Coordinates of N, CA and C in Angstrom, one line a residue:
X1175 N -91.8 44.8 -30.1 CA -92.8 44.1 -30.7 C -92.0 42.4 -31.0
X1176 N -92.9 41.3 -30.2 CA -92.9 39.7 -30.7 C -92.0 39.4 -31.7
X1177 N -90.9 38.4 -31.0 CA -90.6 37.8 -31.7 C -90.8 36.6 -32.5
X1178 N -90.2 35.7 -33.2 CA -90.2 34.2 -32.8 C -88.8 33.8 -33.3
X1179 N -88.6 33.0 -32.8 CA -87.1 32.2 -32.9 C -87.6 31.0 -33.2
X1180 N -85.9 30.8 -34.0 CA -85.6 29.0 -34.6 C -85.3 27.9 -34.0
X1181 N -85.3 28.7 -33.1 CA -84.1 27.9 -32.1 C -84.0 28.1 -30.2
X1182 N -83.6 27.5 -29.4 CA -83.1 28.2 -28.5 C -81.5 28.2 -27.8
X1183 N -81.2 29.6 -29.0 CA -79.5 30.3 -28.3 C -78.9 29.9 -27.4
X1184 N -78.4 30.6 -26.7 CA -77.3 31.1 -26.4 C -78.6 31.8 -25.4
X1185 N -79.2 33.2 -25.6 CA -79.3 34.4 -24.9 C -80.6 34.2 -24.4
X1186 N -81.1 33.2 -25.0 CA -82.9 32.6 -24.8 C -82.4 31.3 -23.4
X1187 N -80.6 30.7 -23.7 CA -80.9 29.5 -22.2 C -80.2 30.4 -21.3
X1188 N -79.7 32.0 -21.2 CA -79.6 32.9 -20.6 C -80.8 33.1 -19.5
X1189 N -81.4 33.8 -20.6 CA -83.0 34.1 -20.2 C -83.5 33.4 -19.5
X1190 N -83.6 32.1 -19.4 CA -84.0 31.0 -18.5 C -84.2 31.1 -17.7
X1191 N -82.3 30.5 -17.3 CA -81.9 30.3 -16.6 C -81.7 31.4 -15.1
X1192 N -82.7 32.5 -16.2 CA -82.5 33.9 -15.1 C -83.4 34.5 -14.2
X1193 N -84.7 33.1 -14.3 CA -85.8 33.3 -13.7 C -85.9 32.2 -12.7
X1194 N -86.6 33.2 -11.8 CA -87.1 32.0 -10.9 C -87.0 31.0 -10.5
X1195 N -89.0 31.1 -12.1 CA -90.3 30.6 -11.8 C -90.8 30.6 -12.9
X1196 N -91.9 29.6 -13.5 CA -91.9 29.4 -14.7 C -94.0 29.4 -15.0
X1197 N -94.2 28.8 -16.1 CA -95.7 28.8 -15.5 C -95.4 27.8 -16.8
X1198 N -96.2 26.7 -16.2 CA -97.1 25.6 -17.5 C -98.3 25.9 -17.9
X1199 N -99.0 25.3 -19.2 CA -99.9 25.5 -19.7 C -100.6 24.4 -20.0
X1200 N -101.3 23.8 -19.7 CA -101.7 22.9 -20.4 C -103.8 23.0 -20.5
X1201 N -104.2 21.5 -21.2 CA -105.9 21.4 -21.8 C -106.1 20.6 -22.3
X1202 N -107.0 19.9 -21.7 CA -107.7 18.9 -22.1 C -108.4 19.1 -23.6
X1203 N -108.3 17.4 -24.3 CA -109.0 18.1 -26.3 C -110.0 18.1 -26.0
X1204 N -111.2 18.1 -25.1 CA -112.6 18.7 -25.6 C -112.8 19.2 -24.4
X1205 N -113.5 20.1 -24.6 CA -114.3 20.6 -23.0 C -112.9 20.8 -22.2
X1206 N -113.5 20.7 -20.6 CA -113.0 20.9 -20.1 C -112.5 21.8 -18.8
X1207 N -111.2 21.9 -18.2 CA -110.4 23.4 -17.3 C -108.8 23.0 -18.1
X1208 N -108.7 24.5 -18.5 CA -107.6 24.4 -18.7 C -106.6 25.1 -17.1
X1209 N -105.5 24.4 -17.5 CA -104.5 24.8 -16.4 C -103.8 25.8 -16.6
X1210 N -103.4 25.9 -15.8 CA -101.8 26.7 -15.5 C -100.8 26.4 -14.6
X1211 N -100.1 26.5 -14.3 CA -99.2 25.9 -13.0 C -97.9 26.8 -13.1
X1212 N -97.5 27.4 -11.5 CA -96.8 27.9 -11.4 C -95.8 27.2 -11.0
X1213 N -94.4 26.8 -11.5 CA -93.2 26.1 -11.5 C -92.3 27.2 -10.3
X1214 N -92.1 27.0 -9.1 CA -90.8 27.1 -8.9 C -89.2 26.5 -8.5
X1215 N -87.9 27.0 -8.1 CA -86.8 26.4 -7.6 C -86.6 25.9 -8.6
X1216 N -85.1 26.8 -8.6 CA -84.5 26.7 -10.3 C -84.0 25.4 -10.7
X1217 N -83.5 24.8 -9.9 CA -82.5 23.3 -10.7 C -83.9 22.2 -10.4
X1218 N -84.5 22.6 -11.0 CA -85.9 21.7 -11.7 C -86.1 22.4 -13.0
X1219 N -85.3 22.9 -14.0 CA -85.9 23.3 -15.3 C -84.6 23.4 -15.6
X1220 N -84.2 22.8 -17.3 CA -83.3 22.3 -17.9 C -83.5 22.5 -19.3
X1221 N -82.9 23.2 -20.4 CA -82.6 23.2 -22.3 C -82.0 21.8 -22.2
X1222 N -82.3 21.4 -22.7 CA -81.8 20.3 -23.2 C -80.8 19.8 -25.0
X1223 N -82.0 20.4 -25.1 CA -81.0 21.5 -26.7 C -81.9 22.4 -27.3
X1224 N -81.5 22.4 -28.6 CA -81.9 23.8 -29.1 C -84.0 23.3 -28.8
X1225 N -84.1 22.4 -29.1 CA -85.1 22.5 -29.0 C -86.1 21.3 -28.4
X1226 N -85.7 21.7 -27.3 CA -85.8 20.1 -26.2 C -85.8 20.9 -25.0
X1227 N -86.7 21.1 -23.6 CA -86.1 21.5 -22.6 C -87.0 20.4 -21.7
X1228 N -86.7 20.7 -20.4 CA -87.2 19.9 -19.4 C -87.9 20.2 -18.3
X1229 N -88.2 19.7 -16.8 CA -88.7 20.1 -15.4 C -88.9 18.8 -15.2
X1230 N -88.7 19.1 -13.8 CA -88.5 18.1 -12.7 C -90.3 18.3 -12.2
X1231 N -90.6 17.1 -12.5 CA -91.9 17.0 -11.5 C -92.3 16.5 -10.2
X1232 N -92.8 17.4 -9.6 CA -93.0 17.1 -8.2 C -94.2 17.2 -7.7
X1233 N -94.6 15.7 -6.9 CA -96.3 15.8 -6.8 C -96.5 17.2 -6.0
X1234 N -98.0 17.1 -6.7 CA -99.0 18.4 -6.4 C -100.0 18.1 -5.3
X1235 N -101.4 18.8 -5.6 CA -102.5 18.3 -5.2 C -103.2 18.1 -6.1
X1236 N -102.8 18.6 -7.2 CA -103.3 17.5 -8.1 C -102.4 17.4 -9.5
X1237 N -103.0 15.9 -10.5 CA -102.1 15.9 -11.3 C -102.2 16.3 -12.8
X1238 N -102.7 18.1 -13.1 CA -104.0 18.5 -14.9 C -102.1 17.7 -15.6
X1239 N -101.5 18.6 -15.2 CA -100.4 18.5 -16.3 C -100.8 16.8 -16.8
X1240 N -99.8 16.3 -16.3 CA -100.4 14.9 -16.9 C -101.2 14.5 -17.1
X1241 N -102.0 14.4 -16.9 CA -103.4 13.9 -17.2 C -103.4 14.5 -19.0
X1242 N -103.0 16.1 -18.9 CA -104.0 16.3 -20.4 C -102.4 16.4 -21.1
X1243 N -100.8 16.0 -20.5 CA -100.1 15.0 -21.9 C -100.5 13.9 -22.4
X1244 N -101.4 13.1 -21.2 CA -102.0 11.4 -22.2 C -103.0 12.1 -22.4
X1245 N -103.9 12.9 -22.4 CA -105.0 12.7 -23.6 C -104.5 13.6 -25.1
X1246 N -103.6 14.4 -25.1 CA -103.2 15.6 -26.7 C -101.7 15.8 -26.2
X1247 N -100.6 15.5 -25.4 CA -99.6 16.8 -25.2 C -99.1 17.9 -25.5
X1248 N -100.2 18.5 -25.5 CA -100.2 19.9 -26.4 C -100.1 20.9 -24.5
X1249 N -98.5 21.8 -24.8 CA -98.1 21.9 -23.9 C -97.2 23.6 -23.7
X1250 N -97.7 24.4 -23.4 CA -96.8 25.9 -23.2 C -96.1 26.4 -21.7
X1251 N -94.6 27.0 -22.2 CA -93.7 26.7 -20.9 C -93.6 28.0 -21.1
X1252 N -94.2 29.5 -20.0 CA -94.3 30.7 -20.3 C -93.4 30.9 -18.8
X1253 N -91.4 32.0 -19.0 CA -91.1 32.4 -18.8 C -91.8 34.3 -18.2
X1254 N -91.5 35.0 -17.5 CA -92.1 36.0 -17.0 C -91.2 36.6 -16.5
X1255 N -90.0 37.8 -16.8 CA -89.2 38.5 -16.3 C -89.3 39.5 -15.4
X1256 N -89.2 39.6 -14.1 CA -90.4 40.1 -13.2 C -88.9 41.9 -12.8
X1257 N -88.0 41.3 -13.5 CA -87.0 42.5 -13.2 C -86.6 43.9 -14.5
X1258 N -85.8 44.4 -14.1 CA -85.6 45.7 -14.3 C -86.2 45.2 -16.4
X1259 N -85.8 44.5 -17.2 CA -86.2 44.0 -18.1 C -87.2 43.6 -18.0
X1260 N -88.1 44.2 -19.1 CA -89.3 43.3 -19.9 C -90.0 42.2 -20.7
X1261 N -89.9 41.5 -20.2 CA -90.3 39.9 -21.7 C -90.6 39.3 -21.4
X1262 N -91.2 38.2 -22.0 CA -91.8 37.7 -21.3 C -91.4 35.5 -22.5
X1263 N -91.0 35.0 -22.3 CA -91.2 34.3 -23.6 C -92.0 32.3 -22.9
X1264 N -92.3 32.6 -24.4 CA -93.1 31.6 -24.3 C -92.8 29.9 -25.5
X1265 N -92.6 28.8 -24.7 CA -92.4 27.5 -25.3 C -93.3 27.4 -25.8
X1266 N -93.8 27.2 -26.8 CA -95.1 26.0 -27.3 C -94.9 25.0 -27.5
X1267 N -95.5 23.3 -27.4 CA -94.5 22.3 -28.1 C -95.2 20.9 -27.4
X1268 N -95.6 19.9 -27.7 CA -95.3 18.9 -27.0 C -94.5 18.4 -26.2
X1269 N -95.6 17.7 -25.3 CA -94.9 17.0 -23.6 C -95.0 16.1 -23.3
X1270 N -94.4 15.1 -23.1 CA -94.6 13.5 -22.0 C -94.2 13.3 -20.7
X1271 N -94.2 12.8 -20.8 CA -94.2 12.3 -19.0 C -92.5 11.0 -18.8
X1272 N -92.3 11.5 -18.4 CA -90.9 10.5 -18.0 C -90.8 9.7 -16.6
X1273 N -91.4 8.3 -16.1 CA -91.5 7.5 -15.3 C -90.6 7.7 -14.4
X1274 N -90.5 7.8 -12.8 CA -89.0 7.3 -12.2 C -88.5 6.3 -12.6
X1275 N -89.1 5.6 -13.3 CA -88.7 4.0 -13.4 C -88.5 3.8 -14.7
X1276 N -88.3 4.2 -16.1 CA -87.4 4.3 -16.7 C -86.7 4.3 -16.7
X1277 N -85.7 3.8 -18.0 CA -84.0 4.2 -18.6 C -83.6 5.4 -18.7
X1278 N -85.3 6.1 -19.4 CA -84.8 7.5 -20.1 C -84.8 8.5 -18.8
X1279 N -86.0 7.8 -17.2 CA -85.1 8.9 -16.4 C -83.9 9.1 -15.5
X1280 N -83.6 7.9 -15.8 CA -81.9 7.9 -15.2 C -80.9 8.9 -16.1
X1281 N -81.0 9.2 -17.0 CA -79.9 9.7 -18.7 C -80.2 11.0 -17.7
X1282 N -81.7 11.2 -17.7 CA -82.2 13.1 -17.4 C -81.8 13.6 -15.9
X1283 N -81.6 12.6 -15.0 CA -81.9 13.1 -13.8 C -80.5 14.0 -14.0
X1284 N -79.7 13.8 -14.6 CA -78.2 14.7 -14.1 C -78.4 16.3 -14.4
X1285 N -79.7 16.4 -14.9 CA -80.4 17.8 -15.5 C -80.8 18.0 -14.1
X1286 N -80.3 17.9 -13.0 CA -81.5 18.5 -12.3 C -80.8 18.2 -11.7
X1287 N -81.2 18.7 -9.7 CA -81.9 18.6 -8.4 C -81.9 17.9 -7.9
X1288 N -81.6 16.8 -8.4 CA -82.7 15.7 -7.3 C -82.7 15.3 -5.9
X1289 N -81.9 16.3 -5.0 CA -82.5 16.5 -3.8 C -83.6 16.5 -3.0
X1290 N -84.6 17.0 -3.9 CA -86.2 17.1 -4.2 C -86.8 15.6 -3.1
X1291 N -87.7 15.3 -2.2 CA -87.5 14.4 -1.4 C -89.0 14.1 -2.4
X1292 N -90.0 15.2 -3.2 CA -91.4 14.5 -4.0 C -91.5 14.3 -4.9
X1293 N -90.2 13.6 -5.6 CA -90.1 13.7 -7.6 C -91.5 13.1 -7.5
X1294 N -91.4 13.0 -8.6 CA -92.9 12.0 -9.5 C -92.7 11.6 -10.7
X1295 N -92.0 12.8 -11.7 CA -91.8 12.4 -12.7 C -90.8 13.3 -13.9
X1296 N -90.5 13.3 -15.0 CA -89.9 14.3 -15.6 C -90.9 15.3 -16.9
X1297 N -90.7 15.9 -17.3 CA -91.6 16.3 -17.7 C -90.5 17.0 -18.8
X1298 N -91.0 16.5 -20.6 CA -90.3 16.6 -21.5 C -90.7 17.6 -22.7
X1299 N -89.8 18.3 -22.9 CA -91.0 19.4 -24.3 C -89.9 19.0 -25.2
X1300 N -90.9 18.8 -26.2 CA -90.9 18.7 -27.9 C -90.5 20.4 -29.1
X1301 N -90.5 21.6 -28.8 CA -90.8 22.9 -28.8 C -90.4 23.2 -29.9
X1302 N -91.7 24.0 -30.2 CA -92.1 24.0 -32.4 C -92.0 24.8 -32.6
X1303 N -92.6 25.6 -31.4 CA -92.4 27.5 -31.0 C -92.3 28.3 -30.5
X1304 N -91.0 29.2 -30.7 CA -90.0 29.8 -29.4 C -90.6 30.6 -29.9
X1305 N -91.5 31.8 -28.9 CA -92.5 33.1 -29.0 C -91.5 34.5 -28.3
X1306 N -91.0 35.4 -27.7 CA -90.9 35.9 -27.1 C -92.5 37.8 -27.0
X1307 N -92.7 38.5 -26.1 CA -93.6 39.3 -26.1 C -92.9 40.2 -24.9
X1308 N -93.3 41.8 -24.7 CA -92.5 42.5 -24.6 C -93.0 43.0 -22.9
X1309 N -93.9 42.1 -22.4 CA -94.4 42.2 -21.6 C -94.4 43.3 -20.2
X1310 N -94.7 44.2 -21.2 CA -94.5 45.8 -20.0 C -95.7 45.9 -19.5
X1311 N -96.7 45.2 -18.7 CA -97.6 45.6 -18.3 C -97.2 44.7 -16.2
X1312 N -96.3 43.5 -16.7 CA -96.1 42.8 -15.6 C -94.9 43.4 -14.8
X1313 N -95.3 43.8 -13.5 CA -94.6 43.8 -12.5 C -93.1 44.1 -12.6
X1314 N -92.5 45.1 -12.2 CA -91.2 44.4 -11.2 C -91.1 44.5 -10.2
X1315 N -90.6 43.4 -9.9 CA -90.7 42.8 -7.8 C -88.8 41.8 -7.7
X1316 N -88.5 42.3 -6.4 CA -87.5 41.7 -6.4 C -88.2 40.7 -5.8
X1317 N -87.0 39.4 -6.0 CA -87.2 38.3 -5.7 C -86.8 37.5 -3.8
X1318 N -87.4 37.5 -3.1 CA -86.8 37.8 -1.7 C -86.1 35.9 -1.5
X1319 N -86.9 35.2 -1.9 CA -86.5 33.8 -1.4 C -86.8 32.9 -2.3
X1320 N -86.5 31.7 -2.4 CA -87.5 30.6 -3.1 C -87.7 30.0 -1.6
X1321 N -89.1 29.4 -2.0 CA -89.4 28.9 -0.6 C -89.3 27.4 -1.1
X1322 N -89.0 26.6 0.5 CA -88.8 25.4 1.1 C -89.9 24.6 1.0
X1323 N -91.7 24.7 1.3 CA -92.4 24.4 1.8 C -92.9 23.5 1.2
X1324 N -92.5 23.2 -0.4 CA -92.9 21.6 -0.3 C -92.0 20.8 -0.8
X1325 N -90.6 20.9 -0.3 CA -90.1 19.7 -0.1 C -89.2 19.9 1.6
X1326 N -90.3 20.7 2.0 CA -90.5 19.9 3.5 C -91.6 19.1 3.7
X1327 N -92.7 19.3 3.2 CA -93.6 18.8 3.4 C -93.7 17.5 2.7
X1328 N -93.0 17.3 1.3 CA -92.7 16.2 1.2 C -91.7 15.1 1.8
X1329 N -91.0 16.1 3.2 CA -90.1 14.8 3.2 C -90.9 14.1 4.7
X1330 N -91.7 15.2 5.2 CA -92.6 14.4 6.6 C -94.0 13.2 6.4
X1331 N -93.5 13.9 4.3 CA -94.9 11.8 4.1 C -94.2 10.9 3.9
X1332 N -95.0 9.4 4.4 CA -95.2 8.4 4.4 C -95.0 8.3 2.7
X1333 N -94.8 6.6 3.0 CA -95.0 6.1 1.6 C -96.6 5.8 0.8
X1334 N -97.1 4.8 2.9 CA -98.1 5.5 2.6 C -99.0 6.4 2.4
X1335 N -99.3 8.1 3.1 CA -99.0 9.3 1.9 C -98.7 8.9 0.6
X1336 N -97.3 8.8 -0.3 CA -97.8 8.7 -1.6 C -98.7 7.9 -1.8
X1337 N -99.0 6.9 -1.6 CA -99.7 6.1 -2.4 C -100.9 6.5 -2.7
X1338 N -101.4 6.7 -1.5 CA -102.7 7.7 -0.8 C -103.1 8.5 -2.5
X1339 N -102.5 9.3 -2.3 CA -102.0 10.5 -4.0 C -101.6 9.9 -5.2
X1340 N -101.3 8.8 -5.1 CA -101.2 8.4 -7.0 C -102.8 8.0 -6.5
X1341 N -103.3 7.1 -6.1 CA -104.1 6.2 -5.9 C -106.2 7.5 -5.7
X1342 N -105.3 8.5 -5.4 CA -106.6 9.2 -5.4 C -106.2 10.6 -5.8
X1343 N -106.1 11.7 -5.4 CA -106.0 13.3 -6.1 C -105.2 14.0 -7.4
X1344 N -103.8 11.9 -7.9 CA -102.9 12.1 -8.1 C -104.0 11.3 -9.3
X1345 N -104.6 10.8 -9.5 CA -105.3 9.4 -10.0 C -105.4 9.1 -11.6
X1346 N -106.1 11.4 -11.9 CA -107.2 11.6 -12.4 C -107.0 13.3 -12.4
X1347 N -107.7 14.1 -13.3 CA -107.2 15.0 -13.4 C -109.1 15.5 -13.0
X1348 N -109.5 16.7 -12.6 CA -110.6 17.3 -12.1 C -111.6 17.2 -13.4
X1349 N -111.8 16.7 -14.9 CA -112.4 16.2 -16.0 C -111.8 15.0 -15.3
X1350 N -111.6 14.4 -15.1 CA -112.0 12.8 -14.6 C -111.0 12.2 -16.1
X1351 N -109.4 13.1 -16.5 CA -108.9 12.1 -17.6 C -107.4 11.6 -16.7
X1352 N -107.4 10.3 -17.2 CA -106.4 10.1 -16.5 C -105.3 10.4 -16.5
X1353 N -104.9 10.2 -15.2 CA -103.6 11.0 -14.6 C -102.4 9.8 -14.5
X1354 N -102.1 9.2 -13.0 CA -100.8 8.5 -12.6 C -101.2 7.1 -12.3
X1355 N -101.1 6.3 -13.3 CA -101.8 4.8 -12.8 C -100.9 4.4 -11.6
X1356 N -102.1 3.4 -11.3 CA -101.7 2.7 -10.0 C -99.8 2.3 -9.6
X1357 N -99.3 1.9 -10.3 CA -98.4 1.2 -10.8 C -96.7 2.3 -10.2
X1358 N -97.3 3.5 -10.7 CA -96.4 4.7 -10.7 C -95.2 5.0 -9.0
X1359 N -94.0 4.8 -9.7 CA -93.3 4.7 -8.4 C -93.6 5.1 -7.3
X1360 N -93.1 5.6 -6.4 CA -93.3 6.3 -5.0 C -91.6 7.2 -4.5
X1361 N -92.0 7.8 -4.4 CA -90.4 8.9 -3.8 C -89.3 7.8 -3.6
X1362 N -89.4 7.0 -2.6 CA -89.2 6.5 -2.3 C -87.5 5.7 -3.2
X1363 N -88.5 5.0 -4.5 CA -87.5 4.5 -5.4 C -86.5 5.0 -5.7
X1364 N -87.3 6.7 -6.1 CA -85.8 7.7 -6.6 C -85.3 7.8 -5.9
X1365 N -85.2 7.4 -4.7 CA -83.9 8.6 -3.6 C -83.3 6.9 -3.5
X1366 N -83.9 6.2 -3.2 CA -83.3 4.5 -3.1 C -82.2 4.7 -4.5
X1367 N -83.0 4.7 -5.4 CA -82.1 4.6 -6.7 C -81.2 5.6 -6.6
X1368 N -81.7 6.9 -6.0 CA -80.0 8.4 -6.7 C -78.6 7.4 -5.5
X1369 N -79.4 7.0 -4.2 CA -78.2 6.8 -3.5 C -77.5 5.8 -4.0
X1370 N -77.8 4.5 -4.6 CA -77.7 3.5 -4.9 C -76.5 3.7 -6.0
X1371 N -76.8 4.7 -6.5 CA -76.0 5.2 -7.9 C -74.7 6.0 -7.3
X1372 N -74.5 6.4 -6.3 CA -73.4 6.8 -5.8 C -71.7 6.4 -5.0

């Protein structure tokens, strides 16, 4: 039977840390398309406190989540166990985008594996509902490995490639909601900042 929790306690933190992937769901305020994004790389998610989580957002073929958060802030993060113990955990709340040129980004970067070459932002979620459910119909599967394809593809991209993406398919959602701003920082500036901090 489903249970609602008053905070992200140590047991929930352990469950979250054990999951190799999670899903992010957002939607526009009126009409439009609902978006669900699968996320990988274990070092891209962090529990900041009992009611706040964050994840490292990497460049992709679109920017639905960012556009929806700019529109209304609503977000759900779902963890789904594929191991012997069947369980689904949903974190519902309000999300916001922290750009790499924000001072807050520098305070958050230590929480993640920032060696990923395609860093776009950090998404911070203020969680107001924490609930699990059985997950009894979810198949049991074994993890073979994390895919490195996204990082490898980002390594090959130039600043010009990322600039075209910022001005192109990352500038708005599929429904035309604004996503990345024209002056959004390039991933190379994140790497340069990281290297200068060493």
